Amino acid sequence: MNNHFAPRVGGVLSADIAVPKHEREVRFYSRVLSTGEKPLWREDDLMNNLGVSIIGLGMRSEEYMNLPLHWMPHIQVADVSASVQRTLDLGGSELMQHRDDQGKSQWAVLRDPNGAAFGIIPVIPSEAIPASVEASSIDAVTVGRIYWVDLTVSYAINTRNFYRQVIGWSVHEVGMEHGGEHYADYNMLDEHGRPVAGVCHARGVNVGLPPVWLIYLPVGDLEESLRRVADEDGKVLKIMKRDDEEIEYAVIEDPVGACLALCPA
């Protein structure tokens, strides 16, 4: 497996959300993510087990009141300003944009034509990768990271094309079948051809999923994490199992209604 934290156009580096009832939300995620004998997430500050900040849980202050209440992945792009303009040209919208003192775009929060929000950031410089990540073998150690992201919508072809132009992703079709009809969902590939995200039709196994970017977070003990979801006033919305009946992933809803997916480490 390639180093998840490597700089590259199209790479999904992190995600955040601004929530009401902040203390309650921090407790929820601290309990749900820190399972297993060797937890992938630290309970005290929600950093991963290498001490890297991957997910951000902010307070829903007045500054962030216009942001939708769902997790927003941060995706690396070649040119933030150009991606913002393409978003607007293609019928999306800008929610926030930060520029430096010289007026150069540093990051932005955008909304696609379906209403799903996402963040874009410049490609991270190699020197910004924490020493703990560089010193570890990502091939050999399981770390807290965003394992996958996907978006389920009614018109996946249009959405696929939107993100190809805004992010710079390329596409690999994934054959699907439902009710005897064959169709394709889409793996979105980074600049090195690595699958990093999915754009899916709201049919078959994806019926009922919310039309937002779902981040998939690995945990040390998935069954225990799902038990804690219920204990901490969250909901388990969907459980997907493999042929051997092992859980492949589960979509959950936190106490304030934000959704994400959990998967085994």
Coordinates of C-alpha atoms in Angstrom, one line a residue:
M1 CA 0.0 0.0 0.0
N2 CA 1.2 3.5 -0.8
N3 CA 1.9 5.9 2.0
H4 CA -1.5 7.4 2.7
F5 CA 0.1 10.7 3.8
A6 CA 2.2 11.2 0.7
P7 CA 1.7 14.5 -1.2
R8 CA -0.4 14.0 -4.3
V9 CA -3.2 15.7 -6.3
G10 CA -6.5 14.1 -5.4
G11 CA -5.3 12.6 -2.1
V12 CA -7.7 12.8 0.8
L13 CA -5.7 13.9 3.8
S14 CA -8.0 14.8 6.7
A15 CA -11.6 15.8 7.5
D16 CA -13.4 18.1 9.9
I17 CA -16.8 19.1 11.1
A18 CA -18.2 22.0 13.2
V19 CA -20.8 20.7 15.7
P20 CA -23.2 21.9 18.3
K21 CA -23.1 20.2 21.7
H22 CA -19.3 20.0 21.3
E23 CA -18.4 18.3 24.6
R24 CA -21.0 15.7 24.0
E25 CA -19.7 15.1 20.5
V26 CA -16.1 14.8 21.7
R27 CA -17.2 12.2 24.2
F28 CA -19.0 10.2 21.5
Y29 CA -16.0 10.1 19.2
S30 CA -13.5 9.5 21.9
R31 CA -15.5 6.4 23.1
V32 CA -16.4 5.1 19.7
L33 CA -13.0 5.4 18.0
S34 CA -10.7 4.3 20.8
T35 CA -11.5 0.5 20.8
G36 CA -9.2 -2.5 20.6
E37 CA -6.1 -3.6 22.4
K38 CA -4.1 -1.1 20.4
P39 CA -6.5 1.7 19.6
L40 CA -5.9 3.6 16.3
W41 CA -7.2 6.8 17.8
R42 CA -6.2 8.5 21.1
E43 CA -9.1 9.0 23.5
D44 CA -7.8 12.3 25.0
D45 CA -7.5 14.4 21.9
L46 CA -8.7 12.3 18.9
M47 CA -5.4 12.3 17.2
N48 CA -4.3 9.0 15.6
N49 CA -2.0 6.5 17.2
L50 CA 1.0 8.3 15.6
G51 CA 0.0 11.6 17.1
V52 CA -1.2 13.1 13.8
S53 CA -4.3 15.2 13.6
I54 CA -6.5 13.5 10.9
I55 CA -10.0 14.5 12.1
G56 CA -11.1 17.8 13.4
L57 CA -14.1 18.3 15.7
G58 CA -14.7 22.0 16.0
M59 CA -17.4 24.0 17.9
R60 CA -20.3 25.3 15.8
S61 CA -19.5 29.0 16.4
E62 CA -21.2 31.9 14.5
E63 CA -18.3 31.8 12.0
Y64 CA -19.2 28.2 11.0
M65 CA -23.0 28.4 11.2
N66 CA -23.4 28.3 7.4
L67 CA -21.5 25.0 7.0
P68 CA -23.6 21.9 6.7
L69 CA -23.6 19.5 9.6
H70 CA -21.6 16.7 8.0
W71 CA -18.0 15.6 7.8
M72 CA -16.1 17.3 5.1
P73 CA -13.0 15.6 3.6
H74 CA -9.9 17.8 2.8
I75 CA -8.7 16.9 -0.7
Q76 CA -5.4 18.0 -2.2
V77 CA -5.6 20.0 -5.5
A78 CA -3.0 21.5 -7.8
D79 CA -4.5 25.0 -7.6
V80 CA -7.1 26.0 -4.9
S81 CA -8.2 29.2 -6.7
A82 CA -8.7 27.4 -10.0
S83 CA -10.7 24.6 -8.4
V84 CA -12.9 27.1 -6.7
Q85 CA -13.6 28.8 -10.0
R86 CA -14.4 25.5 -11.7
T87 CA -16.8 24.6 -8.9
L88 CA -18.7 27.9 -9.5
D89 CA -18.6 27.4 -13.3
L90 CA -20.1 23.9 -12.9
G91 CA -23.0 24.9 -10.6
G92 CA -21.5 24.4 -7.2
S93 CA -21.0 27.1 -4.6
E94 CA -18.3 28.5 -2.3
L95 CA -18.9 28.3 1.5
M96 CA -15.6 29.6 2.8
Q97 CA -12.2 30.5 1.3
H98 CA -9.0 31.6 3.1
R99 CA -6.4 33.7 1.4
D100 CA -2.9 34.7 2.6
D101 CA -1.6 38.2 2.9
Q102 CA -0.7 38.2 -0.8
G103 CA -4.3 37.1 -1.7
K104 CA -3.3 33.6 -2.7
S105 CA -6.0 31.0 -1.9
Q106 CA -4.9 28.7 0.9
W107 CA -8.0 26.5 1.3
A108 CA -11.7 26.5 0.6
V109 CA -14.9 24.8 1.6
L110 CA -17.1 24.1 -1.4
R111 CA -20.5 22.6 -2.1
D112 CA -21.1 20.5 -5.2
P113 CA -24.4 20.8 -7.3
N114 CA -26.0 18.1 -5.2
G115 CA -25.3 20.0 -1.9
A116 CA -22.5 17.8 -0.6
A117 CA -19.7 19.9 1.0
F118 CA -16.0 19.2 0.8
G119 CA -12.7 21.0 1.5
I120 CA -9.8 21.6 -0.9
I121 CA -6.2 22.3 0.1
P122 CA -2.9 22.7 -1.8
V123 CA -0.8 19.6 -2.2
I124 CA 1.0 19.2 1.1
P125 CA 4.8 19.7 1.0
S126 CA 6.9 16.7 1.8
E127 CA 8.5 18.6 4.7
A128 CA 5.1 19.0 6.3
I129 CA 4.7 15.3 6.9
P130 CA 5.3 14.6 10.6
A131 CA 8.4 12.8 11.5
S132 CA 6.4 10.1 13.2
V133 CA 4.8 9.3 9.9
E134 CA 8.0 9.3 7.9
A135 CA 9.7 7.1 10.5
S136 CA 6.9 4.5 10.5
S137 CA 6.3 1.9 7.8
I138 CA 2.8 2.6 6.6
D139 CA 2.9 -0.8 4.9
A140 CA 3.6 -2.6 8.1
V141 CA 1.6 -0.7 10.8
T142 CA -2.1 0.0 11.1
V143 CA -2.7 3.7 11.7
G144 CA -5.6 6.0 12.3
R145 CA -6.4 7.5 8.9
I146 CA -9.2 8.2 6.5
Y147 CA -9.4 4.7 4.9
W148 CA -11.9 5.8 2.2
V149 CA -14.5 8.4 1.3
D150 CA -17.5 8.0 -0.9
L151 CA -20.6 9.9 -2.1
T152 CA -23.9 8.4 -3.0
V153 CA -26.2 10.5 -5.3
S154 CA -29.0 10.0 -7.7
Y155 CA -27.0 11.2 -10.8
A156 CA -23.6 9.7 -10.3
I157 CA -22.4 10.3 -13.8
N158 CA -22.9 14.1 -13.5
T159 CA -21.2 14.1 -10.1
R160 CA -18.3 12.0 -11.3
N161 CA -17.7 14.6 -14.1
F162 CA -17.9 17.5 -11.6
Y163 CA -15.2 16.1 -9.4
R164 CA -13.0 15.1 -12.4
Q165 CA -12.9 18.7 -13.3
V166 CA -12.7 20.3 -9.9
I167 CA -10.2 17.9 -8.2
G168 CA -8.3 16.4 -11.1
W169 CA -9.4 12.9 -10.3
S170 CA -9.5 10.2 -13.1
V171 CA -12.1 7.5 -13.1
H172 CA -12.3 3.7 -13.0
E173 CA -15.7 2.1 -13.5
V174 CA -16.9 -0.5 -11.1
G175 CA -19.4 -2.9 -12.4
M176 CA -22.6 -3.2 -10.4
E177 CA -25.9 -5.1 -10.7
H178 CA -29.3 -4.6 -9.1
G179 CA -32.6 -6.1 -10.1
G180 CA -31.1 -7.8 -13.1
E181 CA -29.8 -4.5 -14.4
H182 CA -26.1 -3.7 -14.8
Y183 CA -24.6 -0.3 -14.3
A184 CA -21.4 1.3 -13.1
D185 CA -20.3 3.1 -9.9
Y186 CA -17.0 5.0 -10.0
N187 CA -13.7 4.8 -8.2
M188 CA -12.0 8.1 -8.3
L189 CA -8.2 7.9 -8.8
D190 CA -5.5 10.3 -7.6
E191 CA -2.7 11.6 -9.9
H192 CA -0.8 8.3 -9.5
G193 CA -3.8 6.1 -10.4
R194 CA -4.6 5.1 -6.9
P195 CA -8.3 4.7 -5.9
V196 CA -9.0 7.3 -3.1
A197 CA -12.8 7.9 -3.3
G198 CA -16.0 6.6 -4.7
V199 CA -19.0 8.2 -6.4
C200 CA -22.0 5.8 -6.3
H201 CA -25.6 5.6 -7.6
A202 CA -28.3 5.6 -4.9
R203 CA -29.4 2.1 -5.8
G204 CA -28.6 -1.5 -4.8
V205 CA -26.4 -1.7 -1.8
N206 CA -26.3 2.1 -1.5
V207 CA -30.0 2.7 -1.2
G208 CA -30.7 4.9 1.8
L209 CA -27.2 6.3 2.3
P210 CA -27.2 10.1 2.9
P211 CA -26.0 12.2 -0.1
V212 CA -23.0 13.5 1.7
W213 CA -19.3 12.6 1.7
L214 CA -19.0 9.6 4.0
I215 CA -15.6 9.3 5.6
Y216 CA -14.5 5.7 6.6
L217 CA -12.5 5.5 9.8
P218 CA -10.8 2.2 10.8
V219 CA -11.1 1.1 14.4
G220 CA -9.4 -1.5 16.5
D221 CA -12.5 -3.4 17.5
L222 CA -15.5 -2.7 15.2
E223 CA -18.1 -4.7 17.1
E224 CA -17.2 -2.9 20.4
S225 CA -17.3 0.5 18.5
L226 CA -20.8 -0.3 17.3
R227 CA -21.9 -1.2 20.8
R228 CA -20.5 2.1 22.0
V229 CA -22.4 4.0 19.3
A230 CA -25.7 2.9 20.8
D231 CA -24.5 3.5 24.4
E232 CA -23.5 7.1 23.5
D233 CA -26.8 8.0 21.9
G234 CA -25.8 7.4 18.3
K235 CA -27.4 5.2 15.7
V236 CA -26.2 2.4 13.5
L237 CA -27.8 3.0 10.1
K238 CA -26.4 0.2 8.0
I239 CA -24.1 -2.8 8.4
M240 CA -22.5 -4.4 5.3
K241 CA -21.1 -7.9 5.7
R242 CA -18.9 -10.0 3.5
D243 CA -19.7 -13.5 2.3
D244 CA -18.1 -14.9 5.4
E245 CA -20.4 -12.7 7.6
E246 CA -17.6 -10.5 8.8
I247 CA -18.5 -6.9 8.9
E248 CA -17.0 -4.9 6.0
Y249 CA -18.2 -1.5 7.2
A250 CA -21.0 0.1 9.2
V251 CA -22.6 3.5 8.6
I252 CA -23.4 5.3 11.8
E253 CA -25.0 8.6 12.8
D254 CA -23.6 10.6 15.8
P255 CA -25.8 12.3 18.4
V256 CA -26.3 15.5 16.4
G257 CA -27.1 13.7 13.1
A258 CA -23.7 13.7 11.3
C259 CA -23.0 10.4 9.4
L260 CA -19.8 8.5 8.8
A261 CA -18.6 4.9 8.4
L262 CA -16.5 2.7 10.6
C263 CA -14.5 -0.3 9.2
P264 CA -12.2 -2.9 10.8
A265 CA -8.5 -2.0 11.0

